[in-house]
mmCIF file of C-alpha atoms in Angstrom:
data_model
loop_
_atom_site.group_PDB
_atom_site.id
_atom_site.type_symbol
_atom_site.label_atom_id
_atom_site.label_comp_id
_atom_site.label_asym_id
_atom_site.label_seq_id
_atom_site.Cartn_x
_atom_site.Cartn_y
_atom_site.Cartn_z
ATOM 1 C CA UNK S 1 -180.906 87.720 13.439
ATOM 2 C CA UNK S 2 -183.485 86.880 10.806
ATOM 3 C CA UNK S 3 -186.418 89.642 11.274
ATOM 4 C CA UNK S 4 -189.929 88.380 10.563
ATOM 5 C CA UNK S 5 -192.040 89.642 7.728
ATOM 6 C CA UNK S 6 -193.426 93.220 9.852
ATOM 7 C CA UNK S 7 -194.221 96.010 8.381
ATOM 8 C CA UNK S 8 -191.626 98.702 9.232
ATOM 9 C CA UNK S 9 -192.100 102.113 8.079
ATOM 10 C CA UNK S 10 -189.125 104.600 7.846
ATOM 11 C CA UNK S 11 -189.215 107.603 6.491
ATOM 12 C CA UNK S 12 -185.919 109.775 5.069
ATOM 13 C CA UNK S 13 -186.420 112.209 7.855
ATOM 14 C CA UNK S 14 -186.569 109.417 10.221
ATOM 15 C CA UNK S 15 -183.041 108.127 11.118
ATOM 16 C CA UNK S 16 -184.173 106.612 14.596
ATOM 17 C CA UNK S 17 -185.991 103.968 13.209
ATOM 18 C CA UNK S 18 -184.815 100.481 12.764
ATOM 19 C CA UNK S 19 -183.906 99.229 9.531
ATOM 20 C CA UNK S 20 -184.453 95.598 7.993
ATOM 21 C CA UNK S 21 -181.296 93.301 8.114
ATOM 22 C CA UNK S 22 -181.328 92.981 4.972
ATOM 23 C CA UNK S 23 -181.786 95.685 1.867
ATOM 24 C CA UNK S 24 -181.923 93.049 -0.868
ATOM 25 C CA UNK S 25 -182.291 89.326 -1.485
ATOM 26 C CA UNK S 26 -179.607 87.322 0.300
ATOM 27 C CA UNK S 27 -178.706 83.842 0.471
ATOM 28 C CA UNK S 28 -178.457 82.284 3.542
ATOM 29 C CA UNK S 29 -176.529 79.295 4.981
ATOM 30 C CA UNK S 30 -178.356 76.024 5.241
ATOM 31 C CA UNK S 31 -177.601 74.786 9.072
ATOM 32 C CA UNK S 32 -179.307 74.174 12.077
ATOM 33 C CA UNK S 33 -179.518 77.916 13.433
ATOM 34 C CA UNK S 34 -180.700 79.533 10.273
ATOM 35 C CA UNK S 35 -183.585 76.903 9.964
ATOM 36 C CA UNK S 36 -184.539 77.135 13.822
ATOM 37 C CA UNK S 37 -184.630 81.275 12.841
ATOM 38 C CA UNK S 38 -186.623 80.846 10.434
ATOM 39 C CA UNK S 39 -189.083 78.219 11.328
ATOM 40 C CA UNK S 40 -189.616 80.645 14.914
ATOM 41 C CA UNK S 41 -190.250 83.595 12.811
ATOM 42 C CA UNK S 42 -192.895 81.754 10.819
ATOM 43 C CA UNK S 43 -194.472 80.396 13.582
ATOM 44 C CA UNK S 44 -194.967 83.748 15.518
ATOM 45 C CA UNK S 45 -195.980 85.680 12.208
ATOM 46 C CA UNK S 46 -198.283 82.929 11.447
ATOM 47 C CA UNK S 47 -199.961 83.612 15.307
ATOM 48 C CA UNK S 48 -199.679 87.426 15.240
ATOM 49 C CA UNK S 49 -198.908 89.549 11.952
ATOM 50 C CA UNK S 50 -200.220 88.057 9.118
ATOM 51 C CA UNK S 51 -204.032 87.236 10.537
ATOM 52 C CA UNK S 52 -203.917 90.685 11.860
ATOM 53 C CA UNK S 53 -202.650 92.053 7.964
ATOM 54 C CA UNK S 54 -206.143 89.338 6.764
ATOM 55 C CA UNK S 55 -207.904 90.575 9.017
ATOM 56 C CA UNK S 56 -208.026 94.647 8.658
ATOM 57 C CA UNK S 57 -207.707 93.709 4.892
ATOM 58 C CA UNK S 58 -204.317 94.753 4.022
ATOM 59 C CA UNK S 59 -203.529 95.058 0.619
ATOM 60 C CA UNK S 60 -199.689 93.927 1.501
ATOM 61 C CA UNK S 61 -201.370 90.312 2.157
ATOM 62 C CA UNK S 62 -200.085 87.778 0.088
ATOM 63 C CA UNK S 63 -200.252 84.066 -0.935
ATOM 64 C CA UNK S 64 -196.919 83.402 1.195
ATOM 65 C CA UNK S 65 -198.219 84.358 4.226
ATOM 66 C CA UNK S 66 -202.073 82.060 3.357
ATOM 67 C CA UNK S 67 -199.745 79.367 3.377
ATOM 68 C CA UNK S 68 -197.553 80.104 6.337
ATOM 69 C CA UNK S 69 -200.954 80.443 8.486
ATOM 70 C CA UNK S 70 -201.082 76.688 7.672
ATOM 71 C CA UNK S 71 -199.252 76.597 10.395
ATOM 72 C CA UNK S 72 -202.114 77.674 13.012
ATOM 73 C CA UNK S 73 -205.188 75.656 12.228
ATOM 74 C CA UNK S 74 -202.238 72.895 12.402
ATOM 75 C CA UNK S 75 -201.153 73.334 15.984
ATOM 76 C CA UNK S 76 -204.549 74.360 17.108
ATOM 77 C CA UNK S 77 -206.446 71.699 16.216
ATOM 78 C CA UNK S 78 -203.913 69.194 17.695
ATOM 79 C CA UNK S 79 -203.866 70.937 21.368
ATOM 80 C CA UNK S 80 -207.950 70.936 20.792
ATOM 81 C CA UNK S 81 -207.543 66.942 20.357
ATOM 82 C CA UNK S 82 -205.320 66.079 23.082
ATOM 83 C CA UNK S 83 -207.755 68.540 25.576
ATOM 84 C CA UNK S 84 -210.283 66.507 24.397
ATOM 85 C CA UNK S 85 -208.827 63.740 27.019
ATOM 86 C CA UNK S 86 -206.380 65.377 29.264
ATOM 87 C CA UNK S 87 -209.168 68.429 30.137
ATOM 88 C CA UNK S 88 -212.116 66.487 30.635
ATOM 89 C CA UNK S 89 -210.352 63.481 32.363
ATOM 90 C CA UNK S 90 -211.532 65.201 35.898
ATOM 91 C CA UNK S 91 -215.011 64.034 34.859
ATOM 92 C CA UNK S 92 -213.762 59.975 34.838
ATOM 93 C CA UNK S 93 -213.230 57.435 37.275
ATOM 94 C CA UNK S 94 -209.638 56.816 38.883
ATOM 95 C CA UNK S 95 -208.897 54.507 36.376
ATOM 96 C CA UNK S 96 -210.115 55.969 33.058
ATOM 97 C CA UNK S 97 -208.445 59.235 34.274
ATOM 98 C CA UNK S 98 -205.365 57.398 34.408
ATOM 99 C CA UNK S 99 -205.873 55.917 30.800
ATOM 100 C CA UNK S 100 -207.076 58.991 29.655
ATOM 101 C CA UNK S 101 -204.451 61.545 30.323
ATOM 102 C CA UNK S 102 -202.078 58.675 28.988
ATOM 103 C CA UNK S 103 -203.724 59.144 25.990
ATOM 104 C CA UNK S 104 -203.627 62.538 25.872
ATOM 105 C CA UNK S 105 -200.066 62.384 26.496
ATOM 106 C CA UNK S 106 -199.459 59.926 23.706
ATOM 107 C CA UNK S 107 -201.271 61.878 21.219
ATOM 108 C CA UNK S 108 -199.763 64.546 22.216
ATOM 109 C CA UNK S 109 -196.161 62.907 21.632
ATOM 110 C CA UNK S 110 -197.238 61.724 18.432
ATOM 111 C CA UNK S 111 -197.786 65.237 16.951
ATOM 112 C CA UNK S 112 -194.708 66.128 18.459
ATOM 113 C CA UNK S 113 -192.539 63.219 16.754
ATOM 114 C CA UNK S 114 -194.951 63.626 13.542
ATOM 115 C CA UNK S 115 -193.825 67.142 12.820
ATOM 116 C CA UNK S 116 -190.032 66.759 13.672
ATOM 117 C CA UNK S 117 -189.543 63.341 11.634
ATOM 118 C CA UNK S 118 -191.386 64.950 8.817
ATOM 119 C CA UNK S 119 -189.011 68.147 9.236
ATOM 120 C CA UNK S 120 -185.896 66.104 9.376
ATOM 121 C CA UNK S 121 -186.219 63.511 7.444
ATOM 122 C CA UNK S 122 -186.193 65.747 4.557
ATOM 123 C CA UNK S 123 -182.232 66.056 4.800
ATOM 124 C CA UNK S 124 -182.139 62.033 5.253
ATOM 125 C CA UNK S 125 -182.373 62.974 0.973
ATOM 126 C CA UNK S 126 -180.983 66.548 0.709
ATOM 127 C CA UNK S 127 -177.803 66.290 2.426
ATOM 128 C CA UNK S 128 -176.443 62.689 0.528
ATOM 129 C CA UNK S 129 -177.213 64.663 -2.676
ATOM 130 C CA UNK S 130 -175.886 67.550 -1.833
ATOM 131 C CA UNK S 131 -172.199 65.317 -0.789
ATOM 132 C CA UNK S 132 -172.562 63.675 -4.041
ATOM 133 C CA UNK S 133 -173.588 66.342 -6.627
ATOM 134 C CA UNK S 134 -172.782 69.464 -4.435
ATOM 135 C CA UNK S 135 -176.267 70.282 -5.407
ATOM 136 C CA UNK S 136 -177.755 71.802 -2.015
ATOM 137 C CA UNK S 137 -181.959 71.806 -2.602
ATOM 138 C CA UNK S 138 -182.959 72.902 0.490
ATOM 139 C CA UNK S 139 -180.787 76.174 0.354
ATOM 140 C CA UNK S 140 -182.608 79.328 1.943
ATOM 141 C CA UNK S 141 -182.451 82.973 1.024
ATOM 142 C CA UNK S 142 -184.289 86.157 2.620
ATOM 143 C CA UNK S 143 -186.737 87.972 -0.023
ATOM 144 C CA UNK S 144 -187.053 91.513 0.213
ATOM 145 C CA UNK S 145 -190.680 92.569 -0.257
ATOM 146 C CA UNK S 146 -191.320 96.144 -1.228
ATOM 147 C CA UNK S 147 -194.674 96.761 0.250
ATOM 148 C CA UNK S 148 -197.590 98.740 -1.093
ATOM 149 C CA UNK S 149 -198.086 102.050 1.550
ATOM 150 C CA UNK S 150 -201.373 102.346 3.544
ATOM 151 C CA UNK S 151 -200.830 105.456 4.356
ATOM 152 C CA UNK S 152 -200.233 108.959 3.657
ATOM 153 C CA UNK S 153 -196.994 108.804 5.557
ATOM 154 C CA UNK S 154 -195.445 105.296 4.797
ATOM 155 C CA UNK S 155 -192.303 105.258 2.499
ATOM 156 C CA UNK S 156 -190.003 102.577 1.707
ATOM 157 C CA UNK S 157 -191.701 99.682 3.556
ATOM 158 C CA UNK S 158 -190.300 96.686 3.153
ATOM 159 C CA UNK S 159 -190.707 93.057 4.884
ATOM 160 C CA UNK S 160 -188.423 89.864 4.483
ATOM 161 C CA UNK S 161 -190.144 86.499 3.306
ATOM 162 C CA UNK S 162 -187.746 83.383 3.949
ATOM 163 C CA UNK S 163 -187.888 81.058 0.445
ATOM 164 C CA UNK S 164 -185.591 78.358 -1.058
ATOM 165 C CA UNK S 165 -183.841 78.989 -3.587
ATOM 166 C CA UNK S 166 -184.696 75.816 -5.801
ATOM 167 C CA UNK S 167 -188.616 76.352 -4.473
ATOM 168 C CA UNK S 168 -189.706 76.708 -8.163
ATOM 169 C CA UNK S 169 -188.311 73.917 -10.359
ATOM 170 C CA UNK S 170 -189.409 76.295 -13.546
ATOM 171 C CA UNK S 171 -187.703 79.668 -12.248
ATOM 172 C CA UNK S 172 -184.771 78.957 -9.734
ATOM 173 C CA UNK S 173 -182.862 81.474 -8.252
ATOM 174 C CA UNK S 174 -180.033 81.378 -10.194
ATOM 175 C CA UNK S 175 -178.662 84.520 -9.980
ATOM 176 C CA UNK S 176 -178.196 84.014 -6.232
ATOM 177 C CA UNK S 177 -175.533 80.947 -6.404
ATOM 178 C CA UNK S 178 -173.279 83.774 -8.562
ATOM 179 C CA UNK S 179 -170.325 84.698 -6.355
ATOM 180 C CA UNK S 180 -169.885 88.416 -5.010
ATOM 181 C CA UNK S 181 -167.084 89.824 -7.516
ATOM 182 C CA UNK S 182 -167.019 92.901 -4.561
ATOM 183 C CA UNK S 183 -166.412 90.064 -2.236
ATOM 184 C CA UNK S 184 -163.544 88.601 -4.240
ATOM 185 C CA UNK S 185 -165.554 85.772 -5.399
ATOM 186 C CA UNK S 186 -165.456 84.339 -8.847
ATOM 187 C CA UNK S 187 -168.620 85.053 -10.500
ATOM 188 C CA UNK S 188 -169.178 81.108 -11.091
ATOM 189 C CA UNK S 189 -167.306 79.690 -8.168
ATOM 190 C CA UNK S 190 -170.458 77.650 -6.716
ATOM 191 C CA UNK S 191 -171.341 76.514 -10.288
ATOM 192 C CA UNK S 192 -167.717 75.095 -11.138
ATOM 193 C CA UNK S 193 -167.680 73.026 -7.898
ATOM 194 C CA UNK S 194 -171.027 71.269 -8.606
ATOM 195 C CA UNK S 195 -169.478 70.750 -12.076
ATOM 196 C CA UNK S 196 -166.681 69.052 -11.134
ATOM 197 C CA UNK S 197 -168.875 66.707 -8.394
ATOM 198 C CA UNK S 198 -170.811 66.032 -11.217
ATOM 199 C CA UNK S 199 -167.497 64.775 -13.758
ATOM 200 C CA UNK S 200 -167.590 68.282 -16.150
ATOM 201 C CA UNK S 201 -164.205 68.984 -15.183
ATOM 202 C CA UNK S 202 -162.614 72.119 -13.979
ATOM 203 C CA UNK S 203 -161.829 75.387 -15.878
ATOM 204 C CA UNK S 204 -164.848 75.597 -17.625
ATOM 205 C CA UNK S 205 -165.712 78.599 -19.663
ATOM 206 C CA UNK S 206 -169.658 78.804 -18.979
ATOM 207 C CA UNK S 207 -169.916 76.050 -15.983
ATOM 208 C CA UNK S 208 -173.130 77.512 -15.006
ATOM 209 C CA UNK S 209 -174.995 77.209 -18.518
ATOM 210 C CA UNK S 210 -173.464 73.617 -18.586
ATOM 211 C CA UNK S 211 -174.710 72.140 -15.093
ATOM 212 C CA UNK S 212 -178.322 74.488 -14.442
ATOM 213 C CA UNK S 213 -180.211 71.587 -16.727
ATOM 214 C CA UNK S 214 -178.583 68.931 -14.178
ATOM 215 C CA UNK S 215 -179.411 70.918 -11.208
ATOM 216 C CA UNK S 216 -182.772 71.144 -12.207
ATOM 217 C CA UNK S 217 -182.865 67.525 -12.942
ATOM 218 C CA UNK S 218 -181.683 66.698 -9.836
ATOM 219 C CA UNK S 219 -184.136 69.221 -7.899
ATOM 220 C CA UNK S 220 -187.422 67.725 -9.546
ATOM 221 C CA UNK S 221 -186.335 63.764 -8.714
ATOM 222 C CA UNK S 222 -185.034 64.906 -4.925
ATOM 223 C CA UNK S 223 -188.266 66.713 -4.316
ATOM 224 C CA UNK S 224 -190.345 63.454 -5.282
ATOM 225 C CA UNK S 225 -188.178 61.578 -2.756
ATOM 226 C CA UNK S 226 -188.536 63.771 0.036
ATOM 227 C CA UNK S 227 -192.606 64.156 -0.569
ATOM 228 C CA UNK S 228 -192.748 60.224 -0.110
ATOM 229 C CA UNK S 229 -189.979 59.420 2.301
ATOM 230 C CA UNK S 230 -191.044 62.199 5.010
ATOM 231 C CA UNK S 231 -194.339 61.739 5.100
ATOM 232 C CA UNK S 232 -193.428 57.456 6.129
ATOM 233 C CA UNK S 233 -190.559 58.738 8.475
ATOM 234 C CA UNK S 234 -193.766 60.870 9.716
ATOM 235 C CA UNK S 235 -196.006 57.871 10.489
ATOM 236 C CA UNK S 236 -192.112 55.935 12.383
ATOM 237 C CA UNK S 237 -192.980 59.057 14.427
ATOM 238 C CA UNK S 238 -195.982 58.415 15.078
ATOM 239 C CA UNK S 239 -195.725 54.940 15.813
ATOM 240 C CA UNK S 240 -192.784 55.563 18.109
ATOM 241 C CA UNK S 241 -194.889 58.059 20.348
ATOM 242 C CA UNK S 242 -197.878 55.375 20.917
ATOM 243 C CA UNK S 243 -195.165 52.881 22.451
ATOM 244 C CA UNK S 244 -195.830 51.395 25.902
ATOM 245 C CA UNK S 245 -192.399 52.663 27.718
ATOM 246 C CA UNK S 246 -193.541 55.975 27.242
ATOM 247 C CA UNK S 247 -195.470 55.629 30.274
ATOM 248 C CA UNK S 248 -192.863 55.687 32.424
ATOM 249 C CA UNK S 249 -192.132 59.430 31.519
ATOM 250 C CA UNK S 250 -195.398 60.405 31.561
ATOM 251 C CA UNK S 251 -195.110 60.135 35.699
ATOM 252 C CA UNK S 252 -192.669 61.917 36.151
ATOM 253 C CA UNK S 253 -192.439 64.599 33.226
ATOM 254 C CA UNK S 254 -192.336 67.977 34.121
ATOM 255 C CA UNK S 255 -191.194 71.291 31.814
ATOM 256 C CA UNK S 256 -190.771 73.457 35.533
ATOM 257 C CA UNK S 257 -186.720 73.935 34.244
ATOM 258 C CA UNK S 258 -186.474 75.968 37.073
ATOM 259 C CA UNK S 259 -186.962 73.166 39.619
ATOM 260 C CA UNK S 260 -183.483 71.649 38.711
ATOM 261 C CA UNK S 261 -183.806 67.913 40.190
ATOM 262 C CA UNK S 262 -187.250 67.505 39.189
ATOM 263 C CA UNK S 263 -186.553 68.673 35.828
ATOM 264 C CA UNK S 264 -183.040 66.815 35.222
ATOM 265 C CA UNK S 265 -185.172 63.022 36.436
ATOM 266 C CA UNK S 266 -187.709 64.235 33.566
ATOM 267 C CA UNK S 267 -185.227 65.115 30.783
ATOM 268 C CA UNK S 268 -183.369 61.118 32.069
ATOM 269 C CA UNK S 269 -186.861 59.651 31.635
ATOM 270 C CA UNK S 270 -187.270 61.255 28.604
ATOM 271 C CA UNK S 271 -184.015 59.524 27.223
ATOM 272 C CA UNK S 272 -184.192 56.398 28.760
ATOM 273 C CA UNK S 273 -187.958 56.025 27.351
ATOM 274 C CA UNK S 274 -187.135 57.285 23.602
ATOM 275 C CA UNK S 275 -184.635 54.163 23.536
ATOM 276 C CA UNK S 276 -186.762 51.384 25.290
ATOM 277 C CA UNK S 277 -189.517 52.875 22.819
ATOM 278 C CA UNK S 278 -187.145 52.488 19.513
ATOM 279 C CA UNK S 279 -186.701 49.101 20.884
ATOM 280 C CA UNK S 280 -190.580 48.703 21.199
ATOM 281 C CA UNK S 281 -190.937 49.900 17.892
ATOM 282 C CA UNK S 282 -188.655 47.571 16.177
ATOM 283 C CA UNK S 283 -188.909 43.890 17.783
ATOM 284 C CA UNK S 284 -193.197 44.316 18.328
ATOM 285 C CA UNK S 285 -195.634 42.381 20.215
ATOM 286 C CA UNK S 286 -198.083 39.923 19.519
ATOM 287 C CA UNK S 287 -197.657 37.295 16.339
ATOM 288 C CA UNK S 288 -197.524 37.183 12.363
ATOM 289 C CA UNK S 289 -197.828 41.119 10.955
ATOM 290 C CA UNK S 290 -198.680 42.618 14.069
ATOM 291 C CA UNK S 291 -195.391 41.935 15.150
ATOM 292 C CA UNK S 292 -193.156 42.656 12.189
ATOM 293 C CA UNK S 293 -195.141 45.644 11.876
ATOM 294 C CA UNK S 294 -192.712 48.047 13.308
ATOM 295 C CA UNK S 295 -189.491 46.581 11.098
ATOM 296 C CA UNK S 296 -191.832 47.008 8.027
ATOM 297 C CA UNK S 297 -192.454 50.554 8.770
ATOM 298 C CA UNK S 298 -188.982 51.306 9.256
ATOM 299 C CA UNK S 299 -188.078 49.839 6.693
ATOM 300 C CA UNK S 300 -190.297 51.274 4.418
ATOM 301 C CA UNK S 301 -189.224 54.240 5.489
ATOM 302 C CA UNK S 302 -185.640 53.698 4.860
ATOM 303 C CA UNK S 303 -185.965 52.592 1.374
ATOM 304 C CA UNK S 304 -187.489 54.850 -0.025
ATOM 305 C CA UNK S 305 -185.431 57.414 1.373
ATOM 306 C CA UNK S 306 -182.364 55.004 -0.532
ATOM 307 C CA UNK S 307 -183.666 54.785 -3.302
ATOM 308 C CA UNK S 308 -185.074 58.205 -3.812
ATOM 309 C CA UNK S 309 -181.511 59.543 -3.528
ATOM 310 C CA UNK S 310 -179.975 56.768 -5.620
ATOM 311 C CA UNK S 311 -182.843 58.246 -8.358
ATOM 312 C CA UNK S 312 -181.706 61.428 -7.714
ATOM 313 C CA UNK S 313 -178.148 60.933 -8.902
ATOM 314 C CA UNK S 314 -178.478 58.279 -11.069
ATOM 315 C CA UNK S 315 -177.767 59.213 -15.231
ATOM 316 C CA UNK S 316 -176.609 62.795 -13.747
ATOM 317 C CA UNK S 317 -172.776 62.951 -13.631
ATOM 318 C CA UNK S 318 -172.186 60.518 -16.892
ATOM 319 C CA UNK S 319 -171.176 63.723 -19.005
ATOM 320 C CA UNK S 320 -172.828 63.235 -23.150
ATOM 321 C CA UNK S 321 -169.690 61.760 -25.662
ATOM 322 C CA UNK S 322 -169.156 62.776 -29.024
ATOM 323 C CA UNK S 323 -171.032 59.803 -30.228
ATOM 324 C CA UNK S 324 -173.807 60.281 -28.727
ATOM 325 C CA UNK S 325 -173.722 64.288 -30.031
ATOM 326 C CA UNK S 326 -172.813 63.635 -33.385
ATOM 327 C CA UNK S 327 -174.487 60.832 -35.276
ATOM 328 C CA UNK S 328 -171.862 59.604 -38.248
ATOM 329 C CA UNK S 329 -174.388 58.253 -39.901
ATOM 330 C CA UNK S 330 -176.612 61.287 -40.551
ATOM 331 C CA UNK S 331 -175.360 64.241 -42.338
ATOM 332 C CA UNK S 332 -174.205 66.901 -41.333
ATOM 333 C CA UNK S 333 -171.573 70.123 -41.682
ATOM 334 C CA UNK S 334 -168.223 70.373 -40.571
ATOM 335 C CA UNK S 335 -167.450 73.776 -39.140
#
């Protein structure tokens, strides 16, 4: 399991204590677990250790950690909007409680759907890439951080920050995609299959050196992609979670897992709403715009997400030919 980013002291005298997971930087596989691991341990860091580490002014504080309390100010101030209607709604009349808590509910969906569509449609560009140039930009790795002590006693403490390993365009982690010779890997086995996805060939001597300007070229157009794309598949979120079938769920939604029948008629709702409200979404109400409204966000949505990755492999995997190296009618001297 991914530990968060504590601060655990361990001294040499001190074999009981636990030890970090990992003693150096590791790559880490880009699926579904790893990403739920680490967006959980940013969230509860975010909540609990790193205000606390602001807070008593720890010198260990760091710019990662200012940006994964983003996080909190985030979530706060959406559960302070949606109480804003569903905690006051007492105060109304039957029927403005009713429309009230409705809203609530919506806006409540609608951060929801905002978050996760933003989240995920991130791989709607990462993962064609990564099938056509074998270039994966999204790929995690665990950072060992050896921390400054803050006192007397601490040695050796470290704490694990989760990055990506393309997360600076300028200084990539390259030396982390070089196979584990201990391991029996080749040293450049993950460069020479993005080489050959991108038409180098095979058996080359220094694949690495030849594709790292390519990956990099690749990294800086995906990125621009996914910064537009996810932030319209974002607002389909949105617009999905203000749809009028939604309303059905609301009556009978419950999170009580442990009353089983109650709880399996709220997770059928739940289904039966999302598709009625896709449907919503898409065909519209009303005349002219208002109608086409939905189709026009979706797709929106869906072409820039096309054409970002077209841009993103487009001009990469033509390899340069002799002619355009060497021009015959300059000079120049045969070796």
């Amino acid at each position: 399991m991914i530990l968060p980013v504590n601060s655990i002291t361990f001294s040499a005298n001190d074999k009981d204590k636990k030890s970090l997971e990992y003693t150096h930087d590791t790559l880490l596989k880009n699926n579904i677990a790893t990403r739920m691991r680490i967006g959980v341990d940013k969230v509860t860091n975010a909540f609990t250790v790193y205000p606390a580490k602001g807070m008593k002014g720890s010198k260990n504080a760091n710019f990662y950690e200012f940006l994964t309390m983003g996080t909190v100010p985030y979530l706060l101030g959406s559960g302070t909007l949606m109480m804003m209607f569903n905690g006051t709604s007492k105060h109304y009349a039957p029927f403005q409680r009713v429309m009230s808590r409705e809203t609530g509910n919506k806006l409540a969906m609608g951060v929801l759907f905002y978050g996760i569509m933003k989240s995920v449609s991130k791989s709607f560009v990462s993962e064609p890439v990564k099938m056509l140039t074998g270039v994966d930009t999204e790929r995690p790795y665990a950072k060992v951080i050896y921390e400054l002590p803050e006192d007397i006693n601490d040695t050796d403490i470290m704490s694990i920050e989760h990055h990506k390993v393309f997360e600076s365009v300028e200084f990539p982690r390259w030396d982390l995609l070089y196979g584990d010779e201990v391991k029996g890997e080749k040293r450049n086995y993950r460069y020479d299959k993005i080489a050959k996805k991108l038409g180098l060939g095979s058996n080359l001597n220094d694949s690495d050196q030849e594709v790292k300007p390519k990956i990099k070229n690749i990294v800086v157009k995906s990125n621009l992609a996914k910064n537009i794309s996810s932030y319209l598949w974002a607002a389909v979120g949105v617009g999905l979670a203000f749809q009028e079938p939604w309303e059905k769920y609301f009556q009978v939604m419950t999170f009580k897992f442990w009353k089983g029948k109650q709880f399996g008629k709220s997770l059928k709702s739940f289904g039966k709403s999302f598709v009625e409200s896709a449907k919503s979404l898409w065909t519209g109400k009303g005349k002219g715009v208002e109608k086409h409204a939905g189709k026009m966000l979706v797709g929106i949505a869906a072409l820039s997400t096309i054409l970002g990755v077209i841009n993103s492999v487009t001009g990469i995997k033509k390899p340069a030919k002799a002619s355009e190296i060497v021009k015959k009618n300059e000079g120049y001297v045969k070796a």
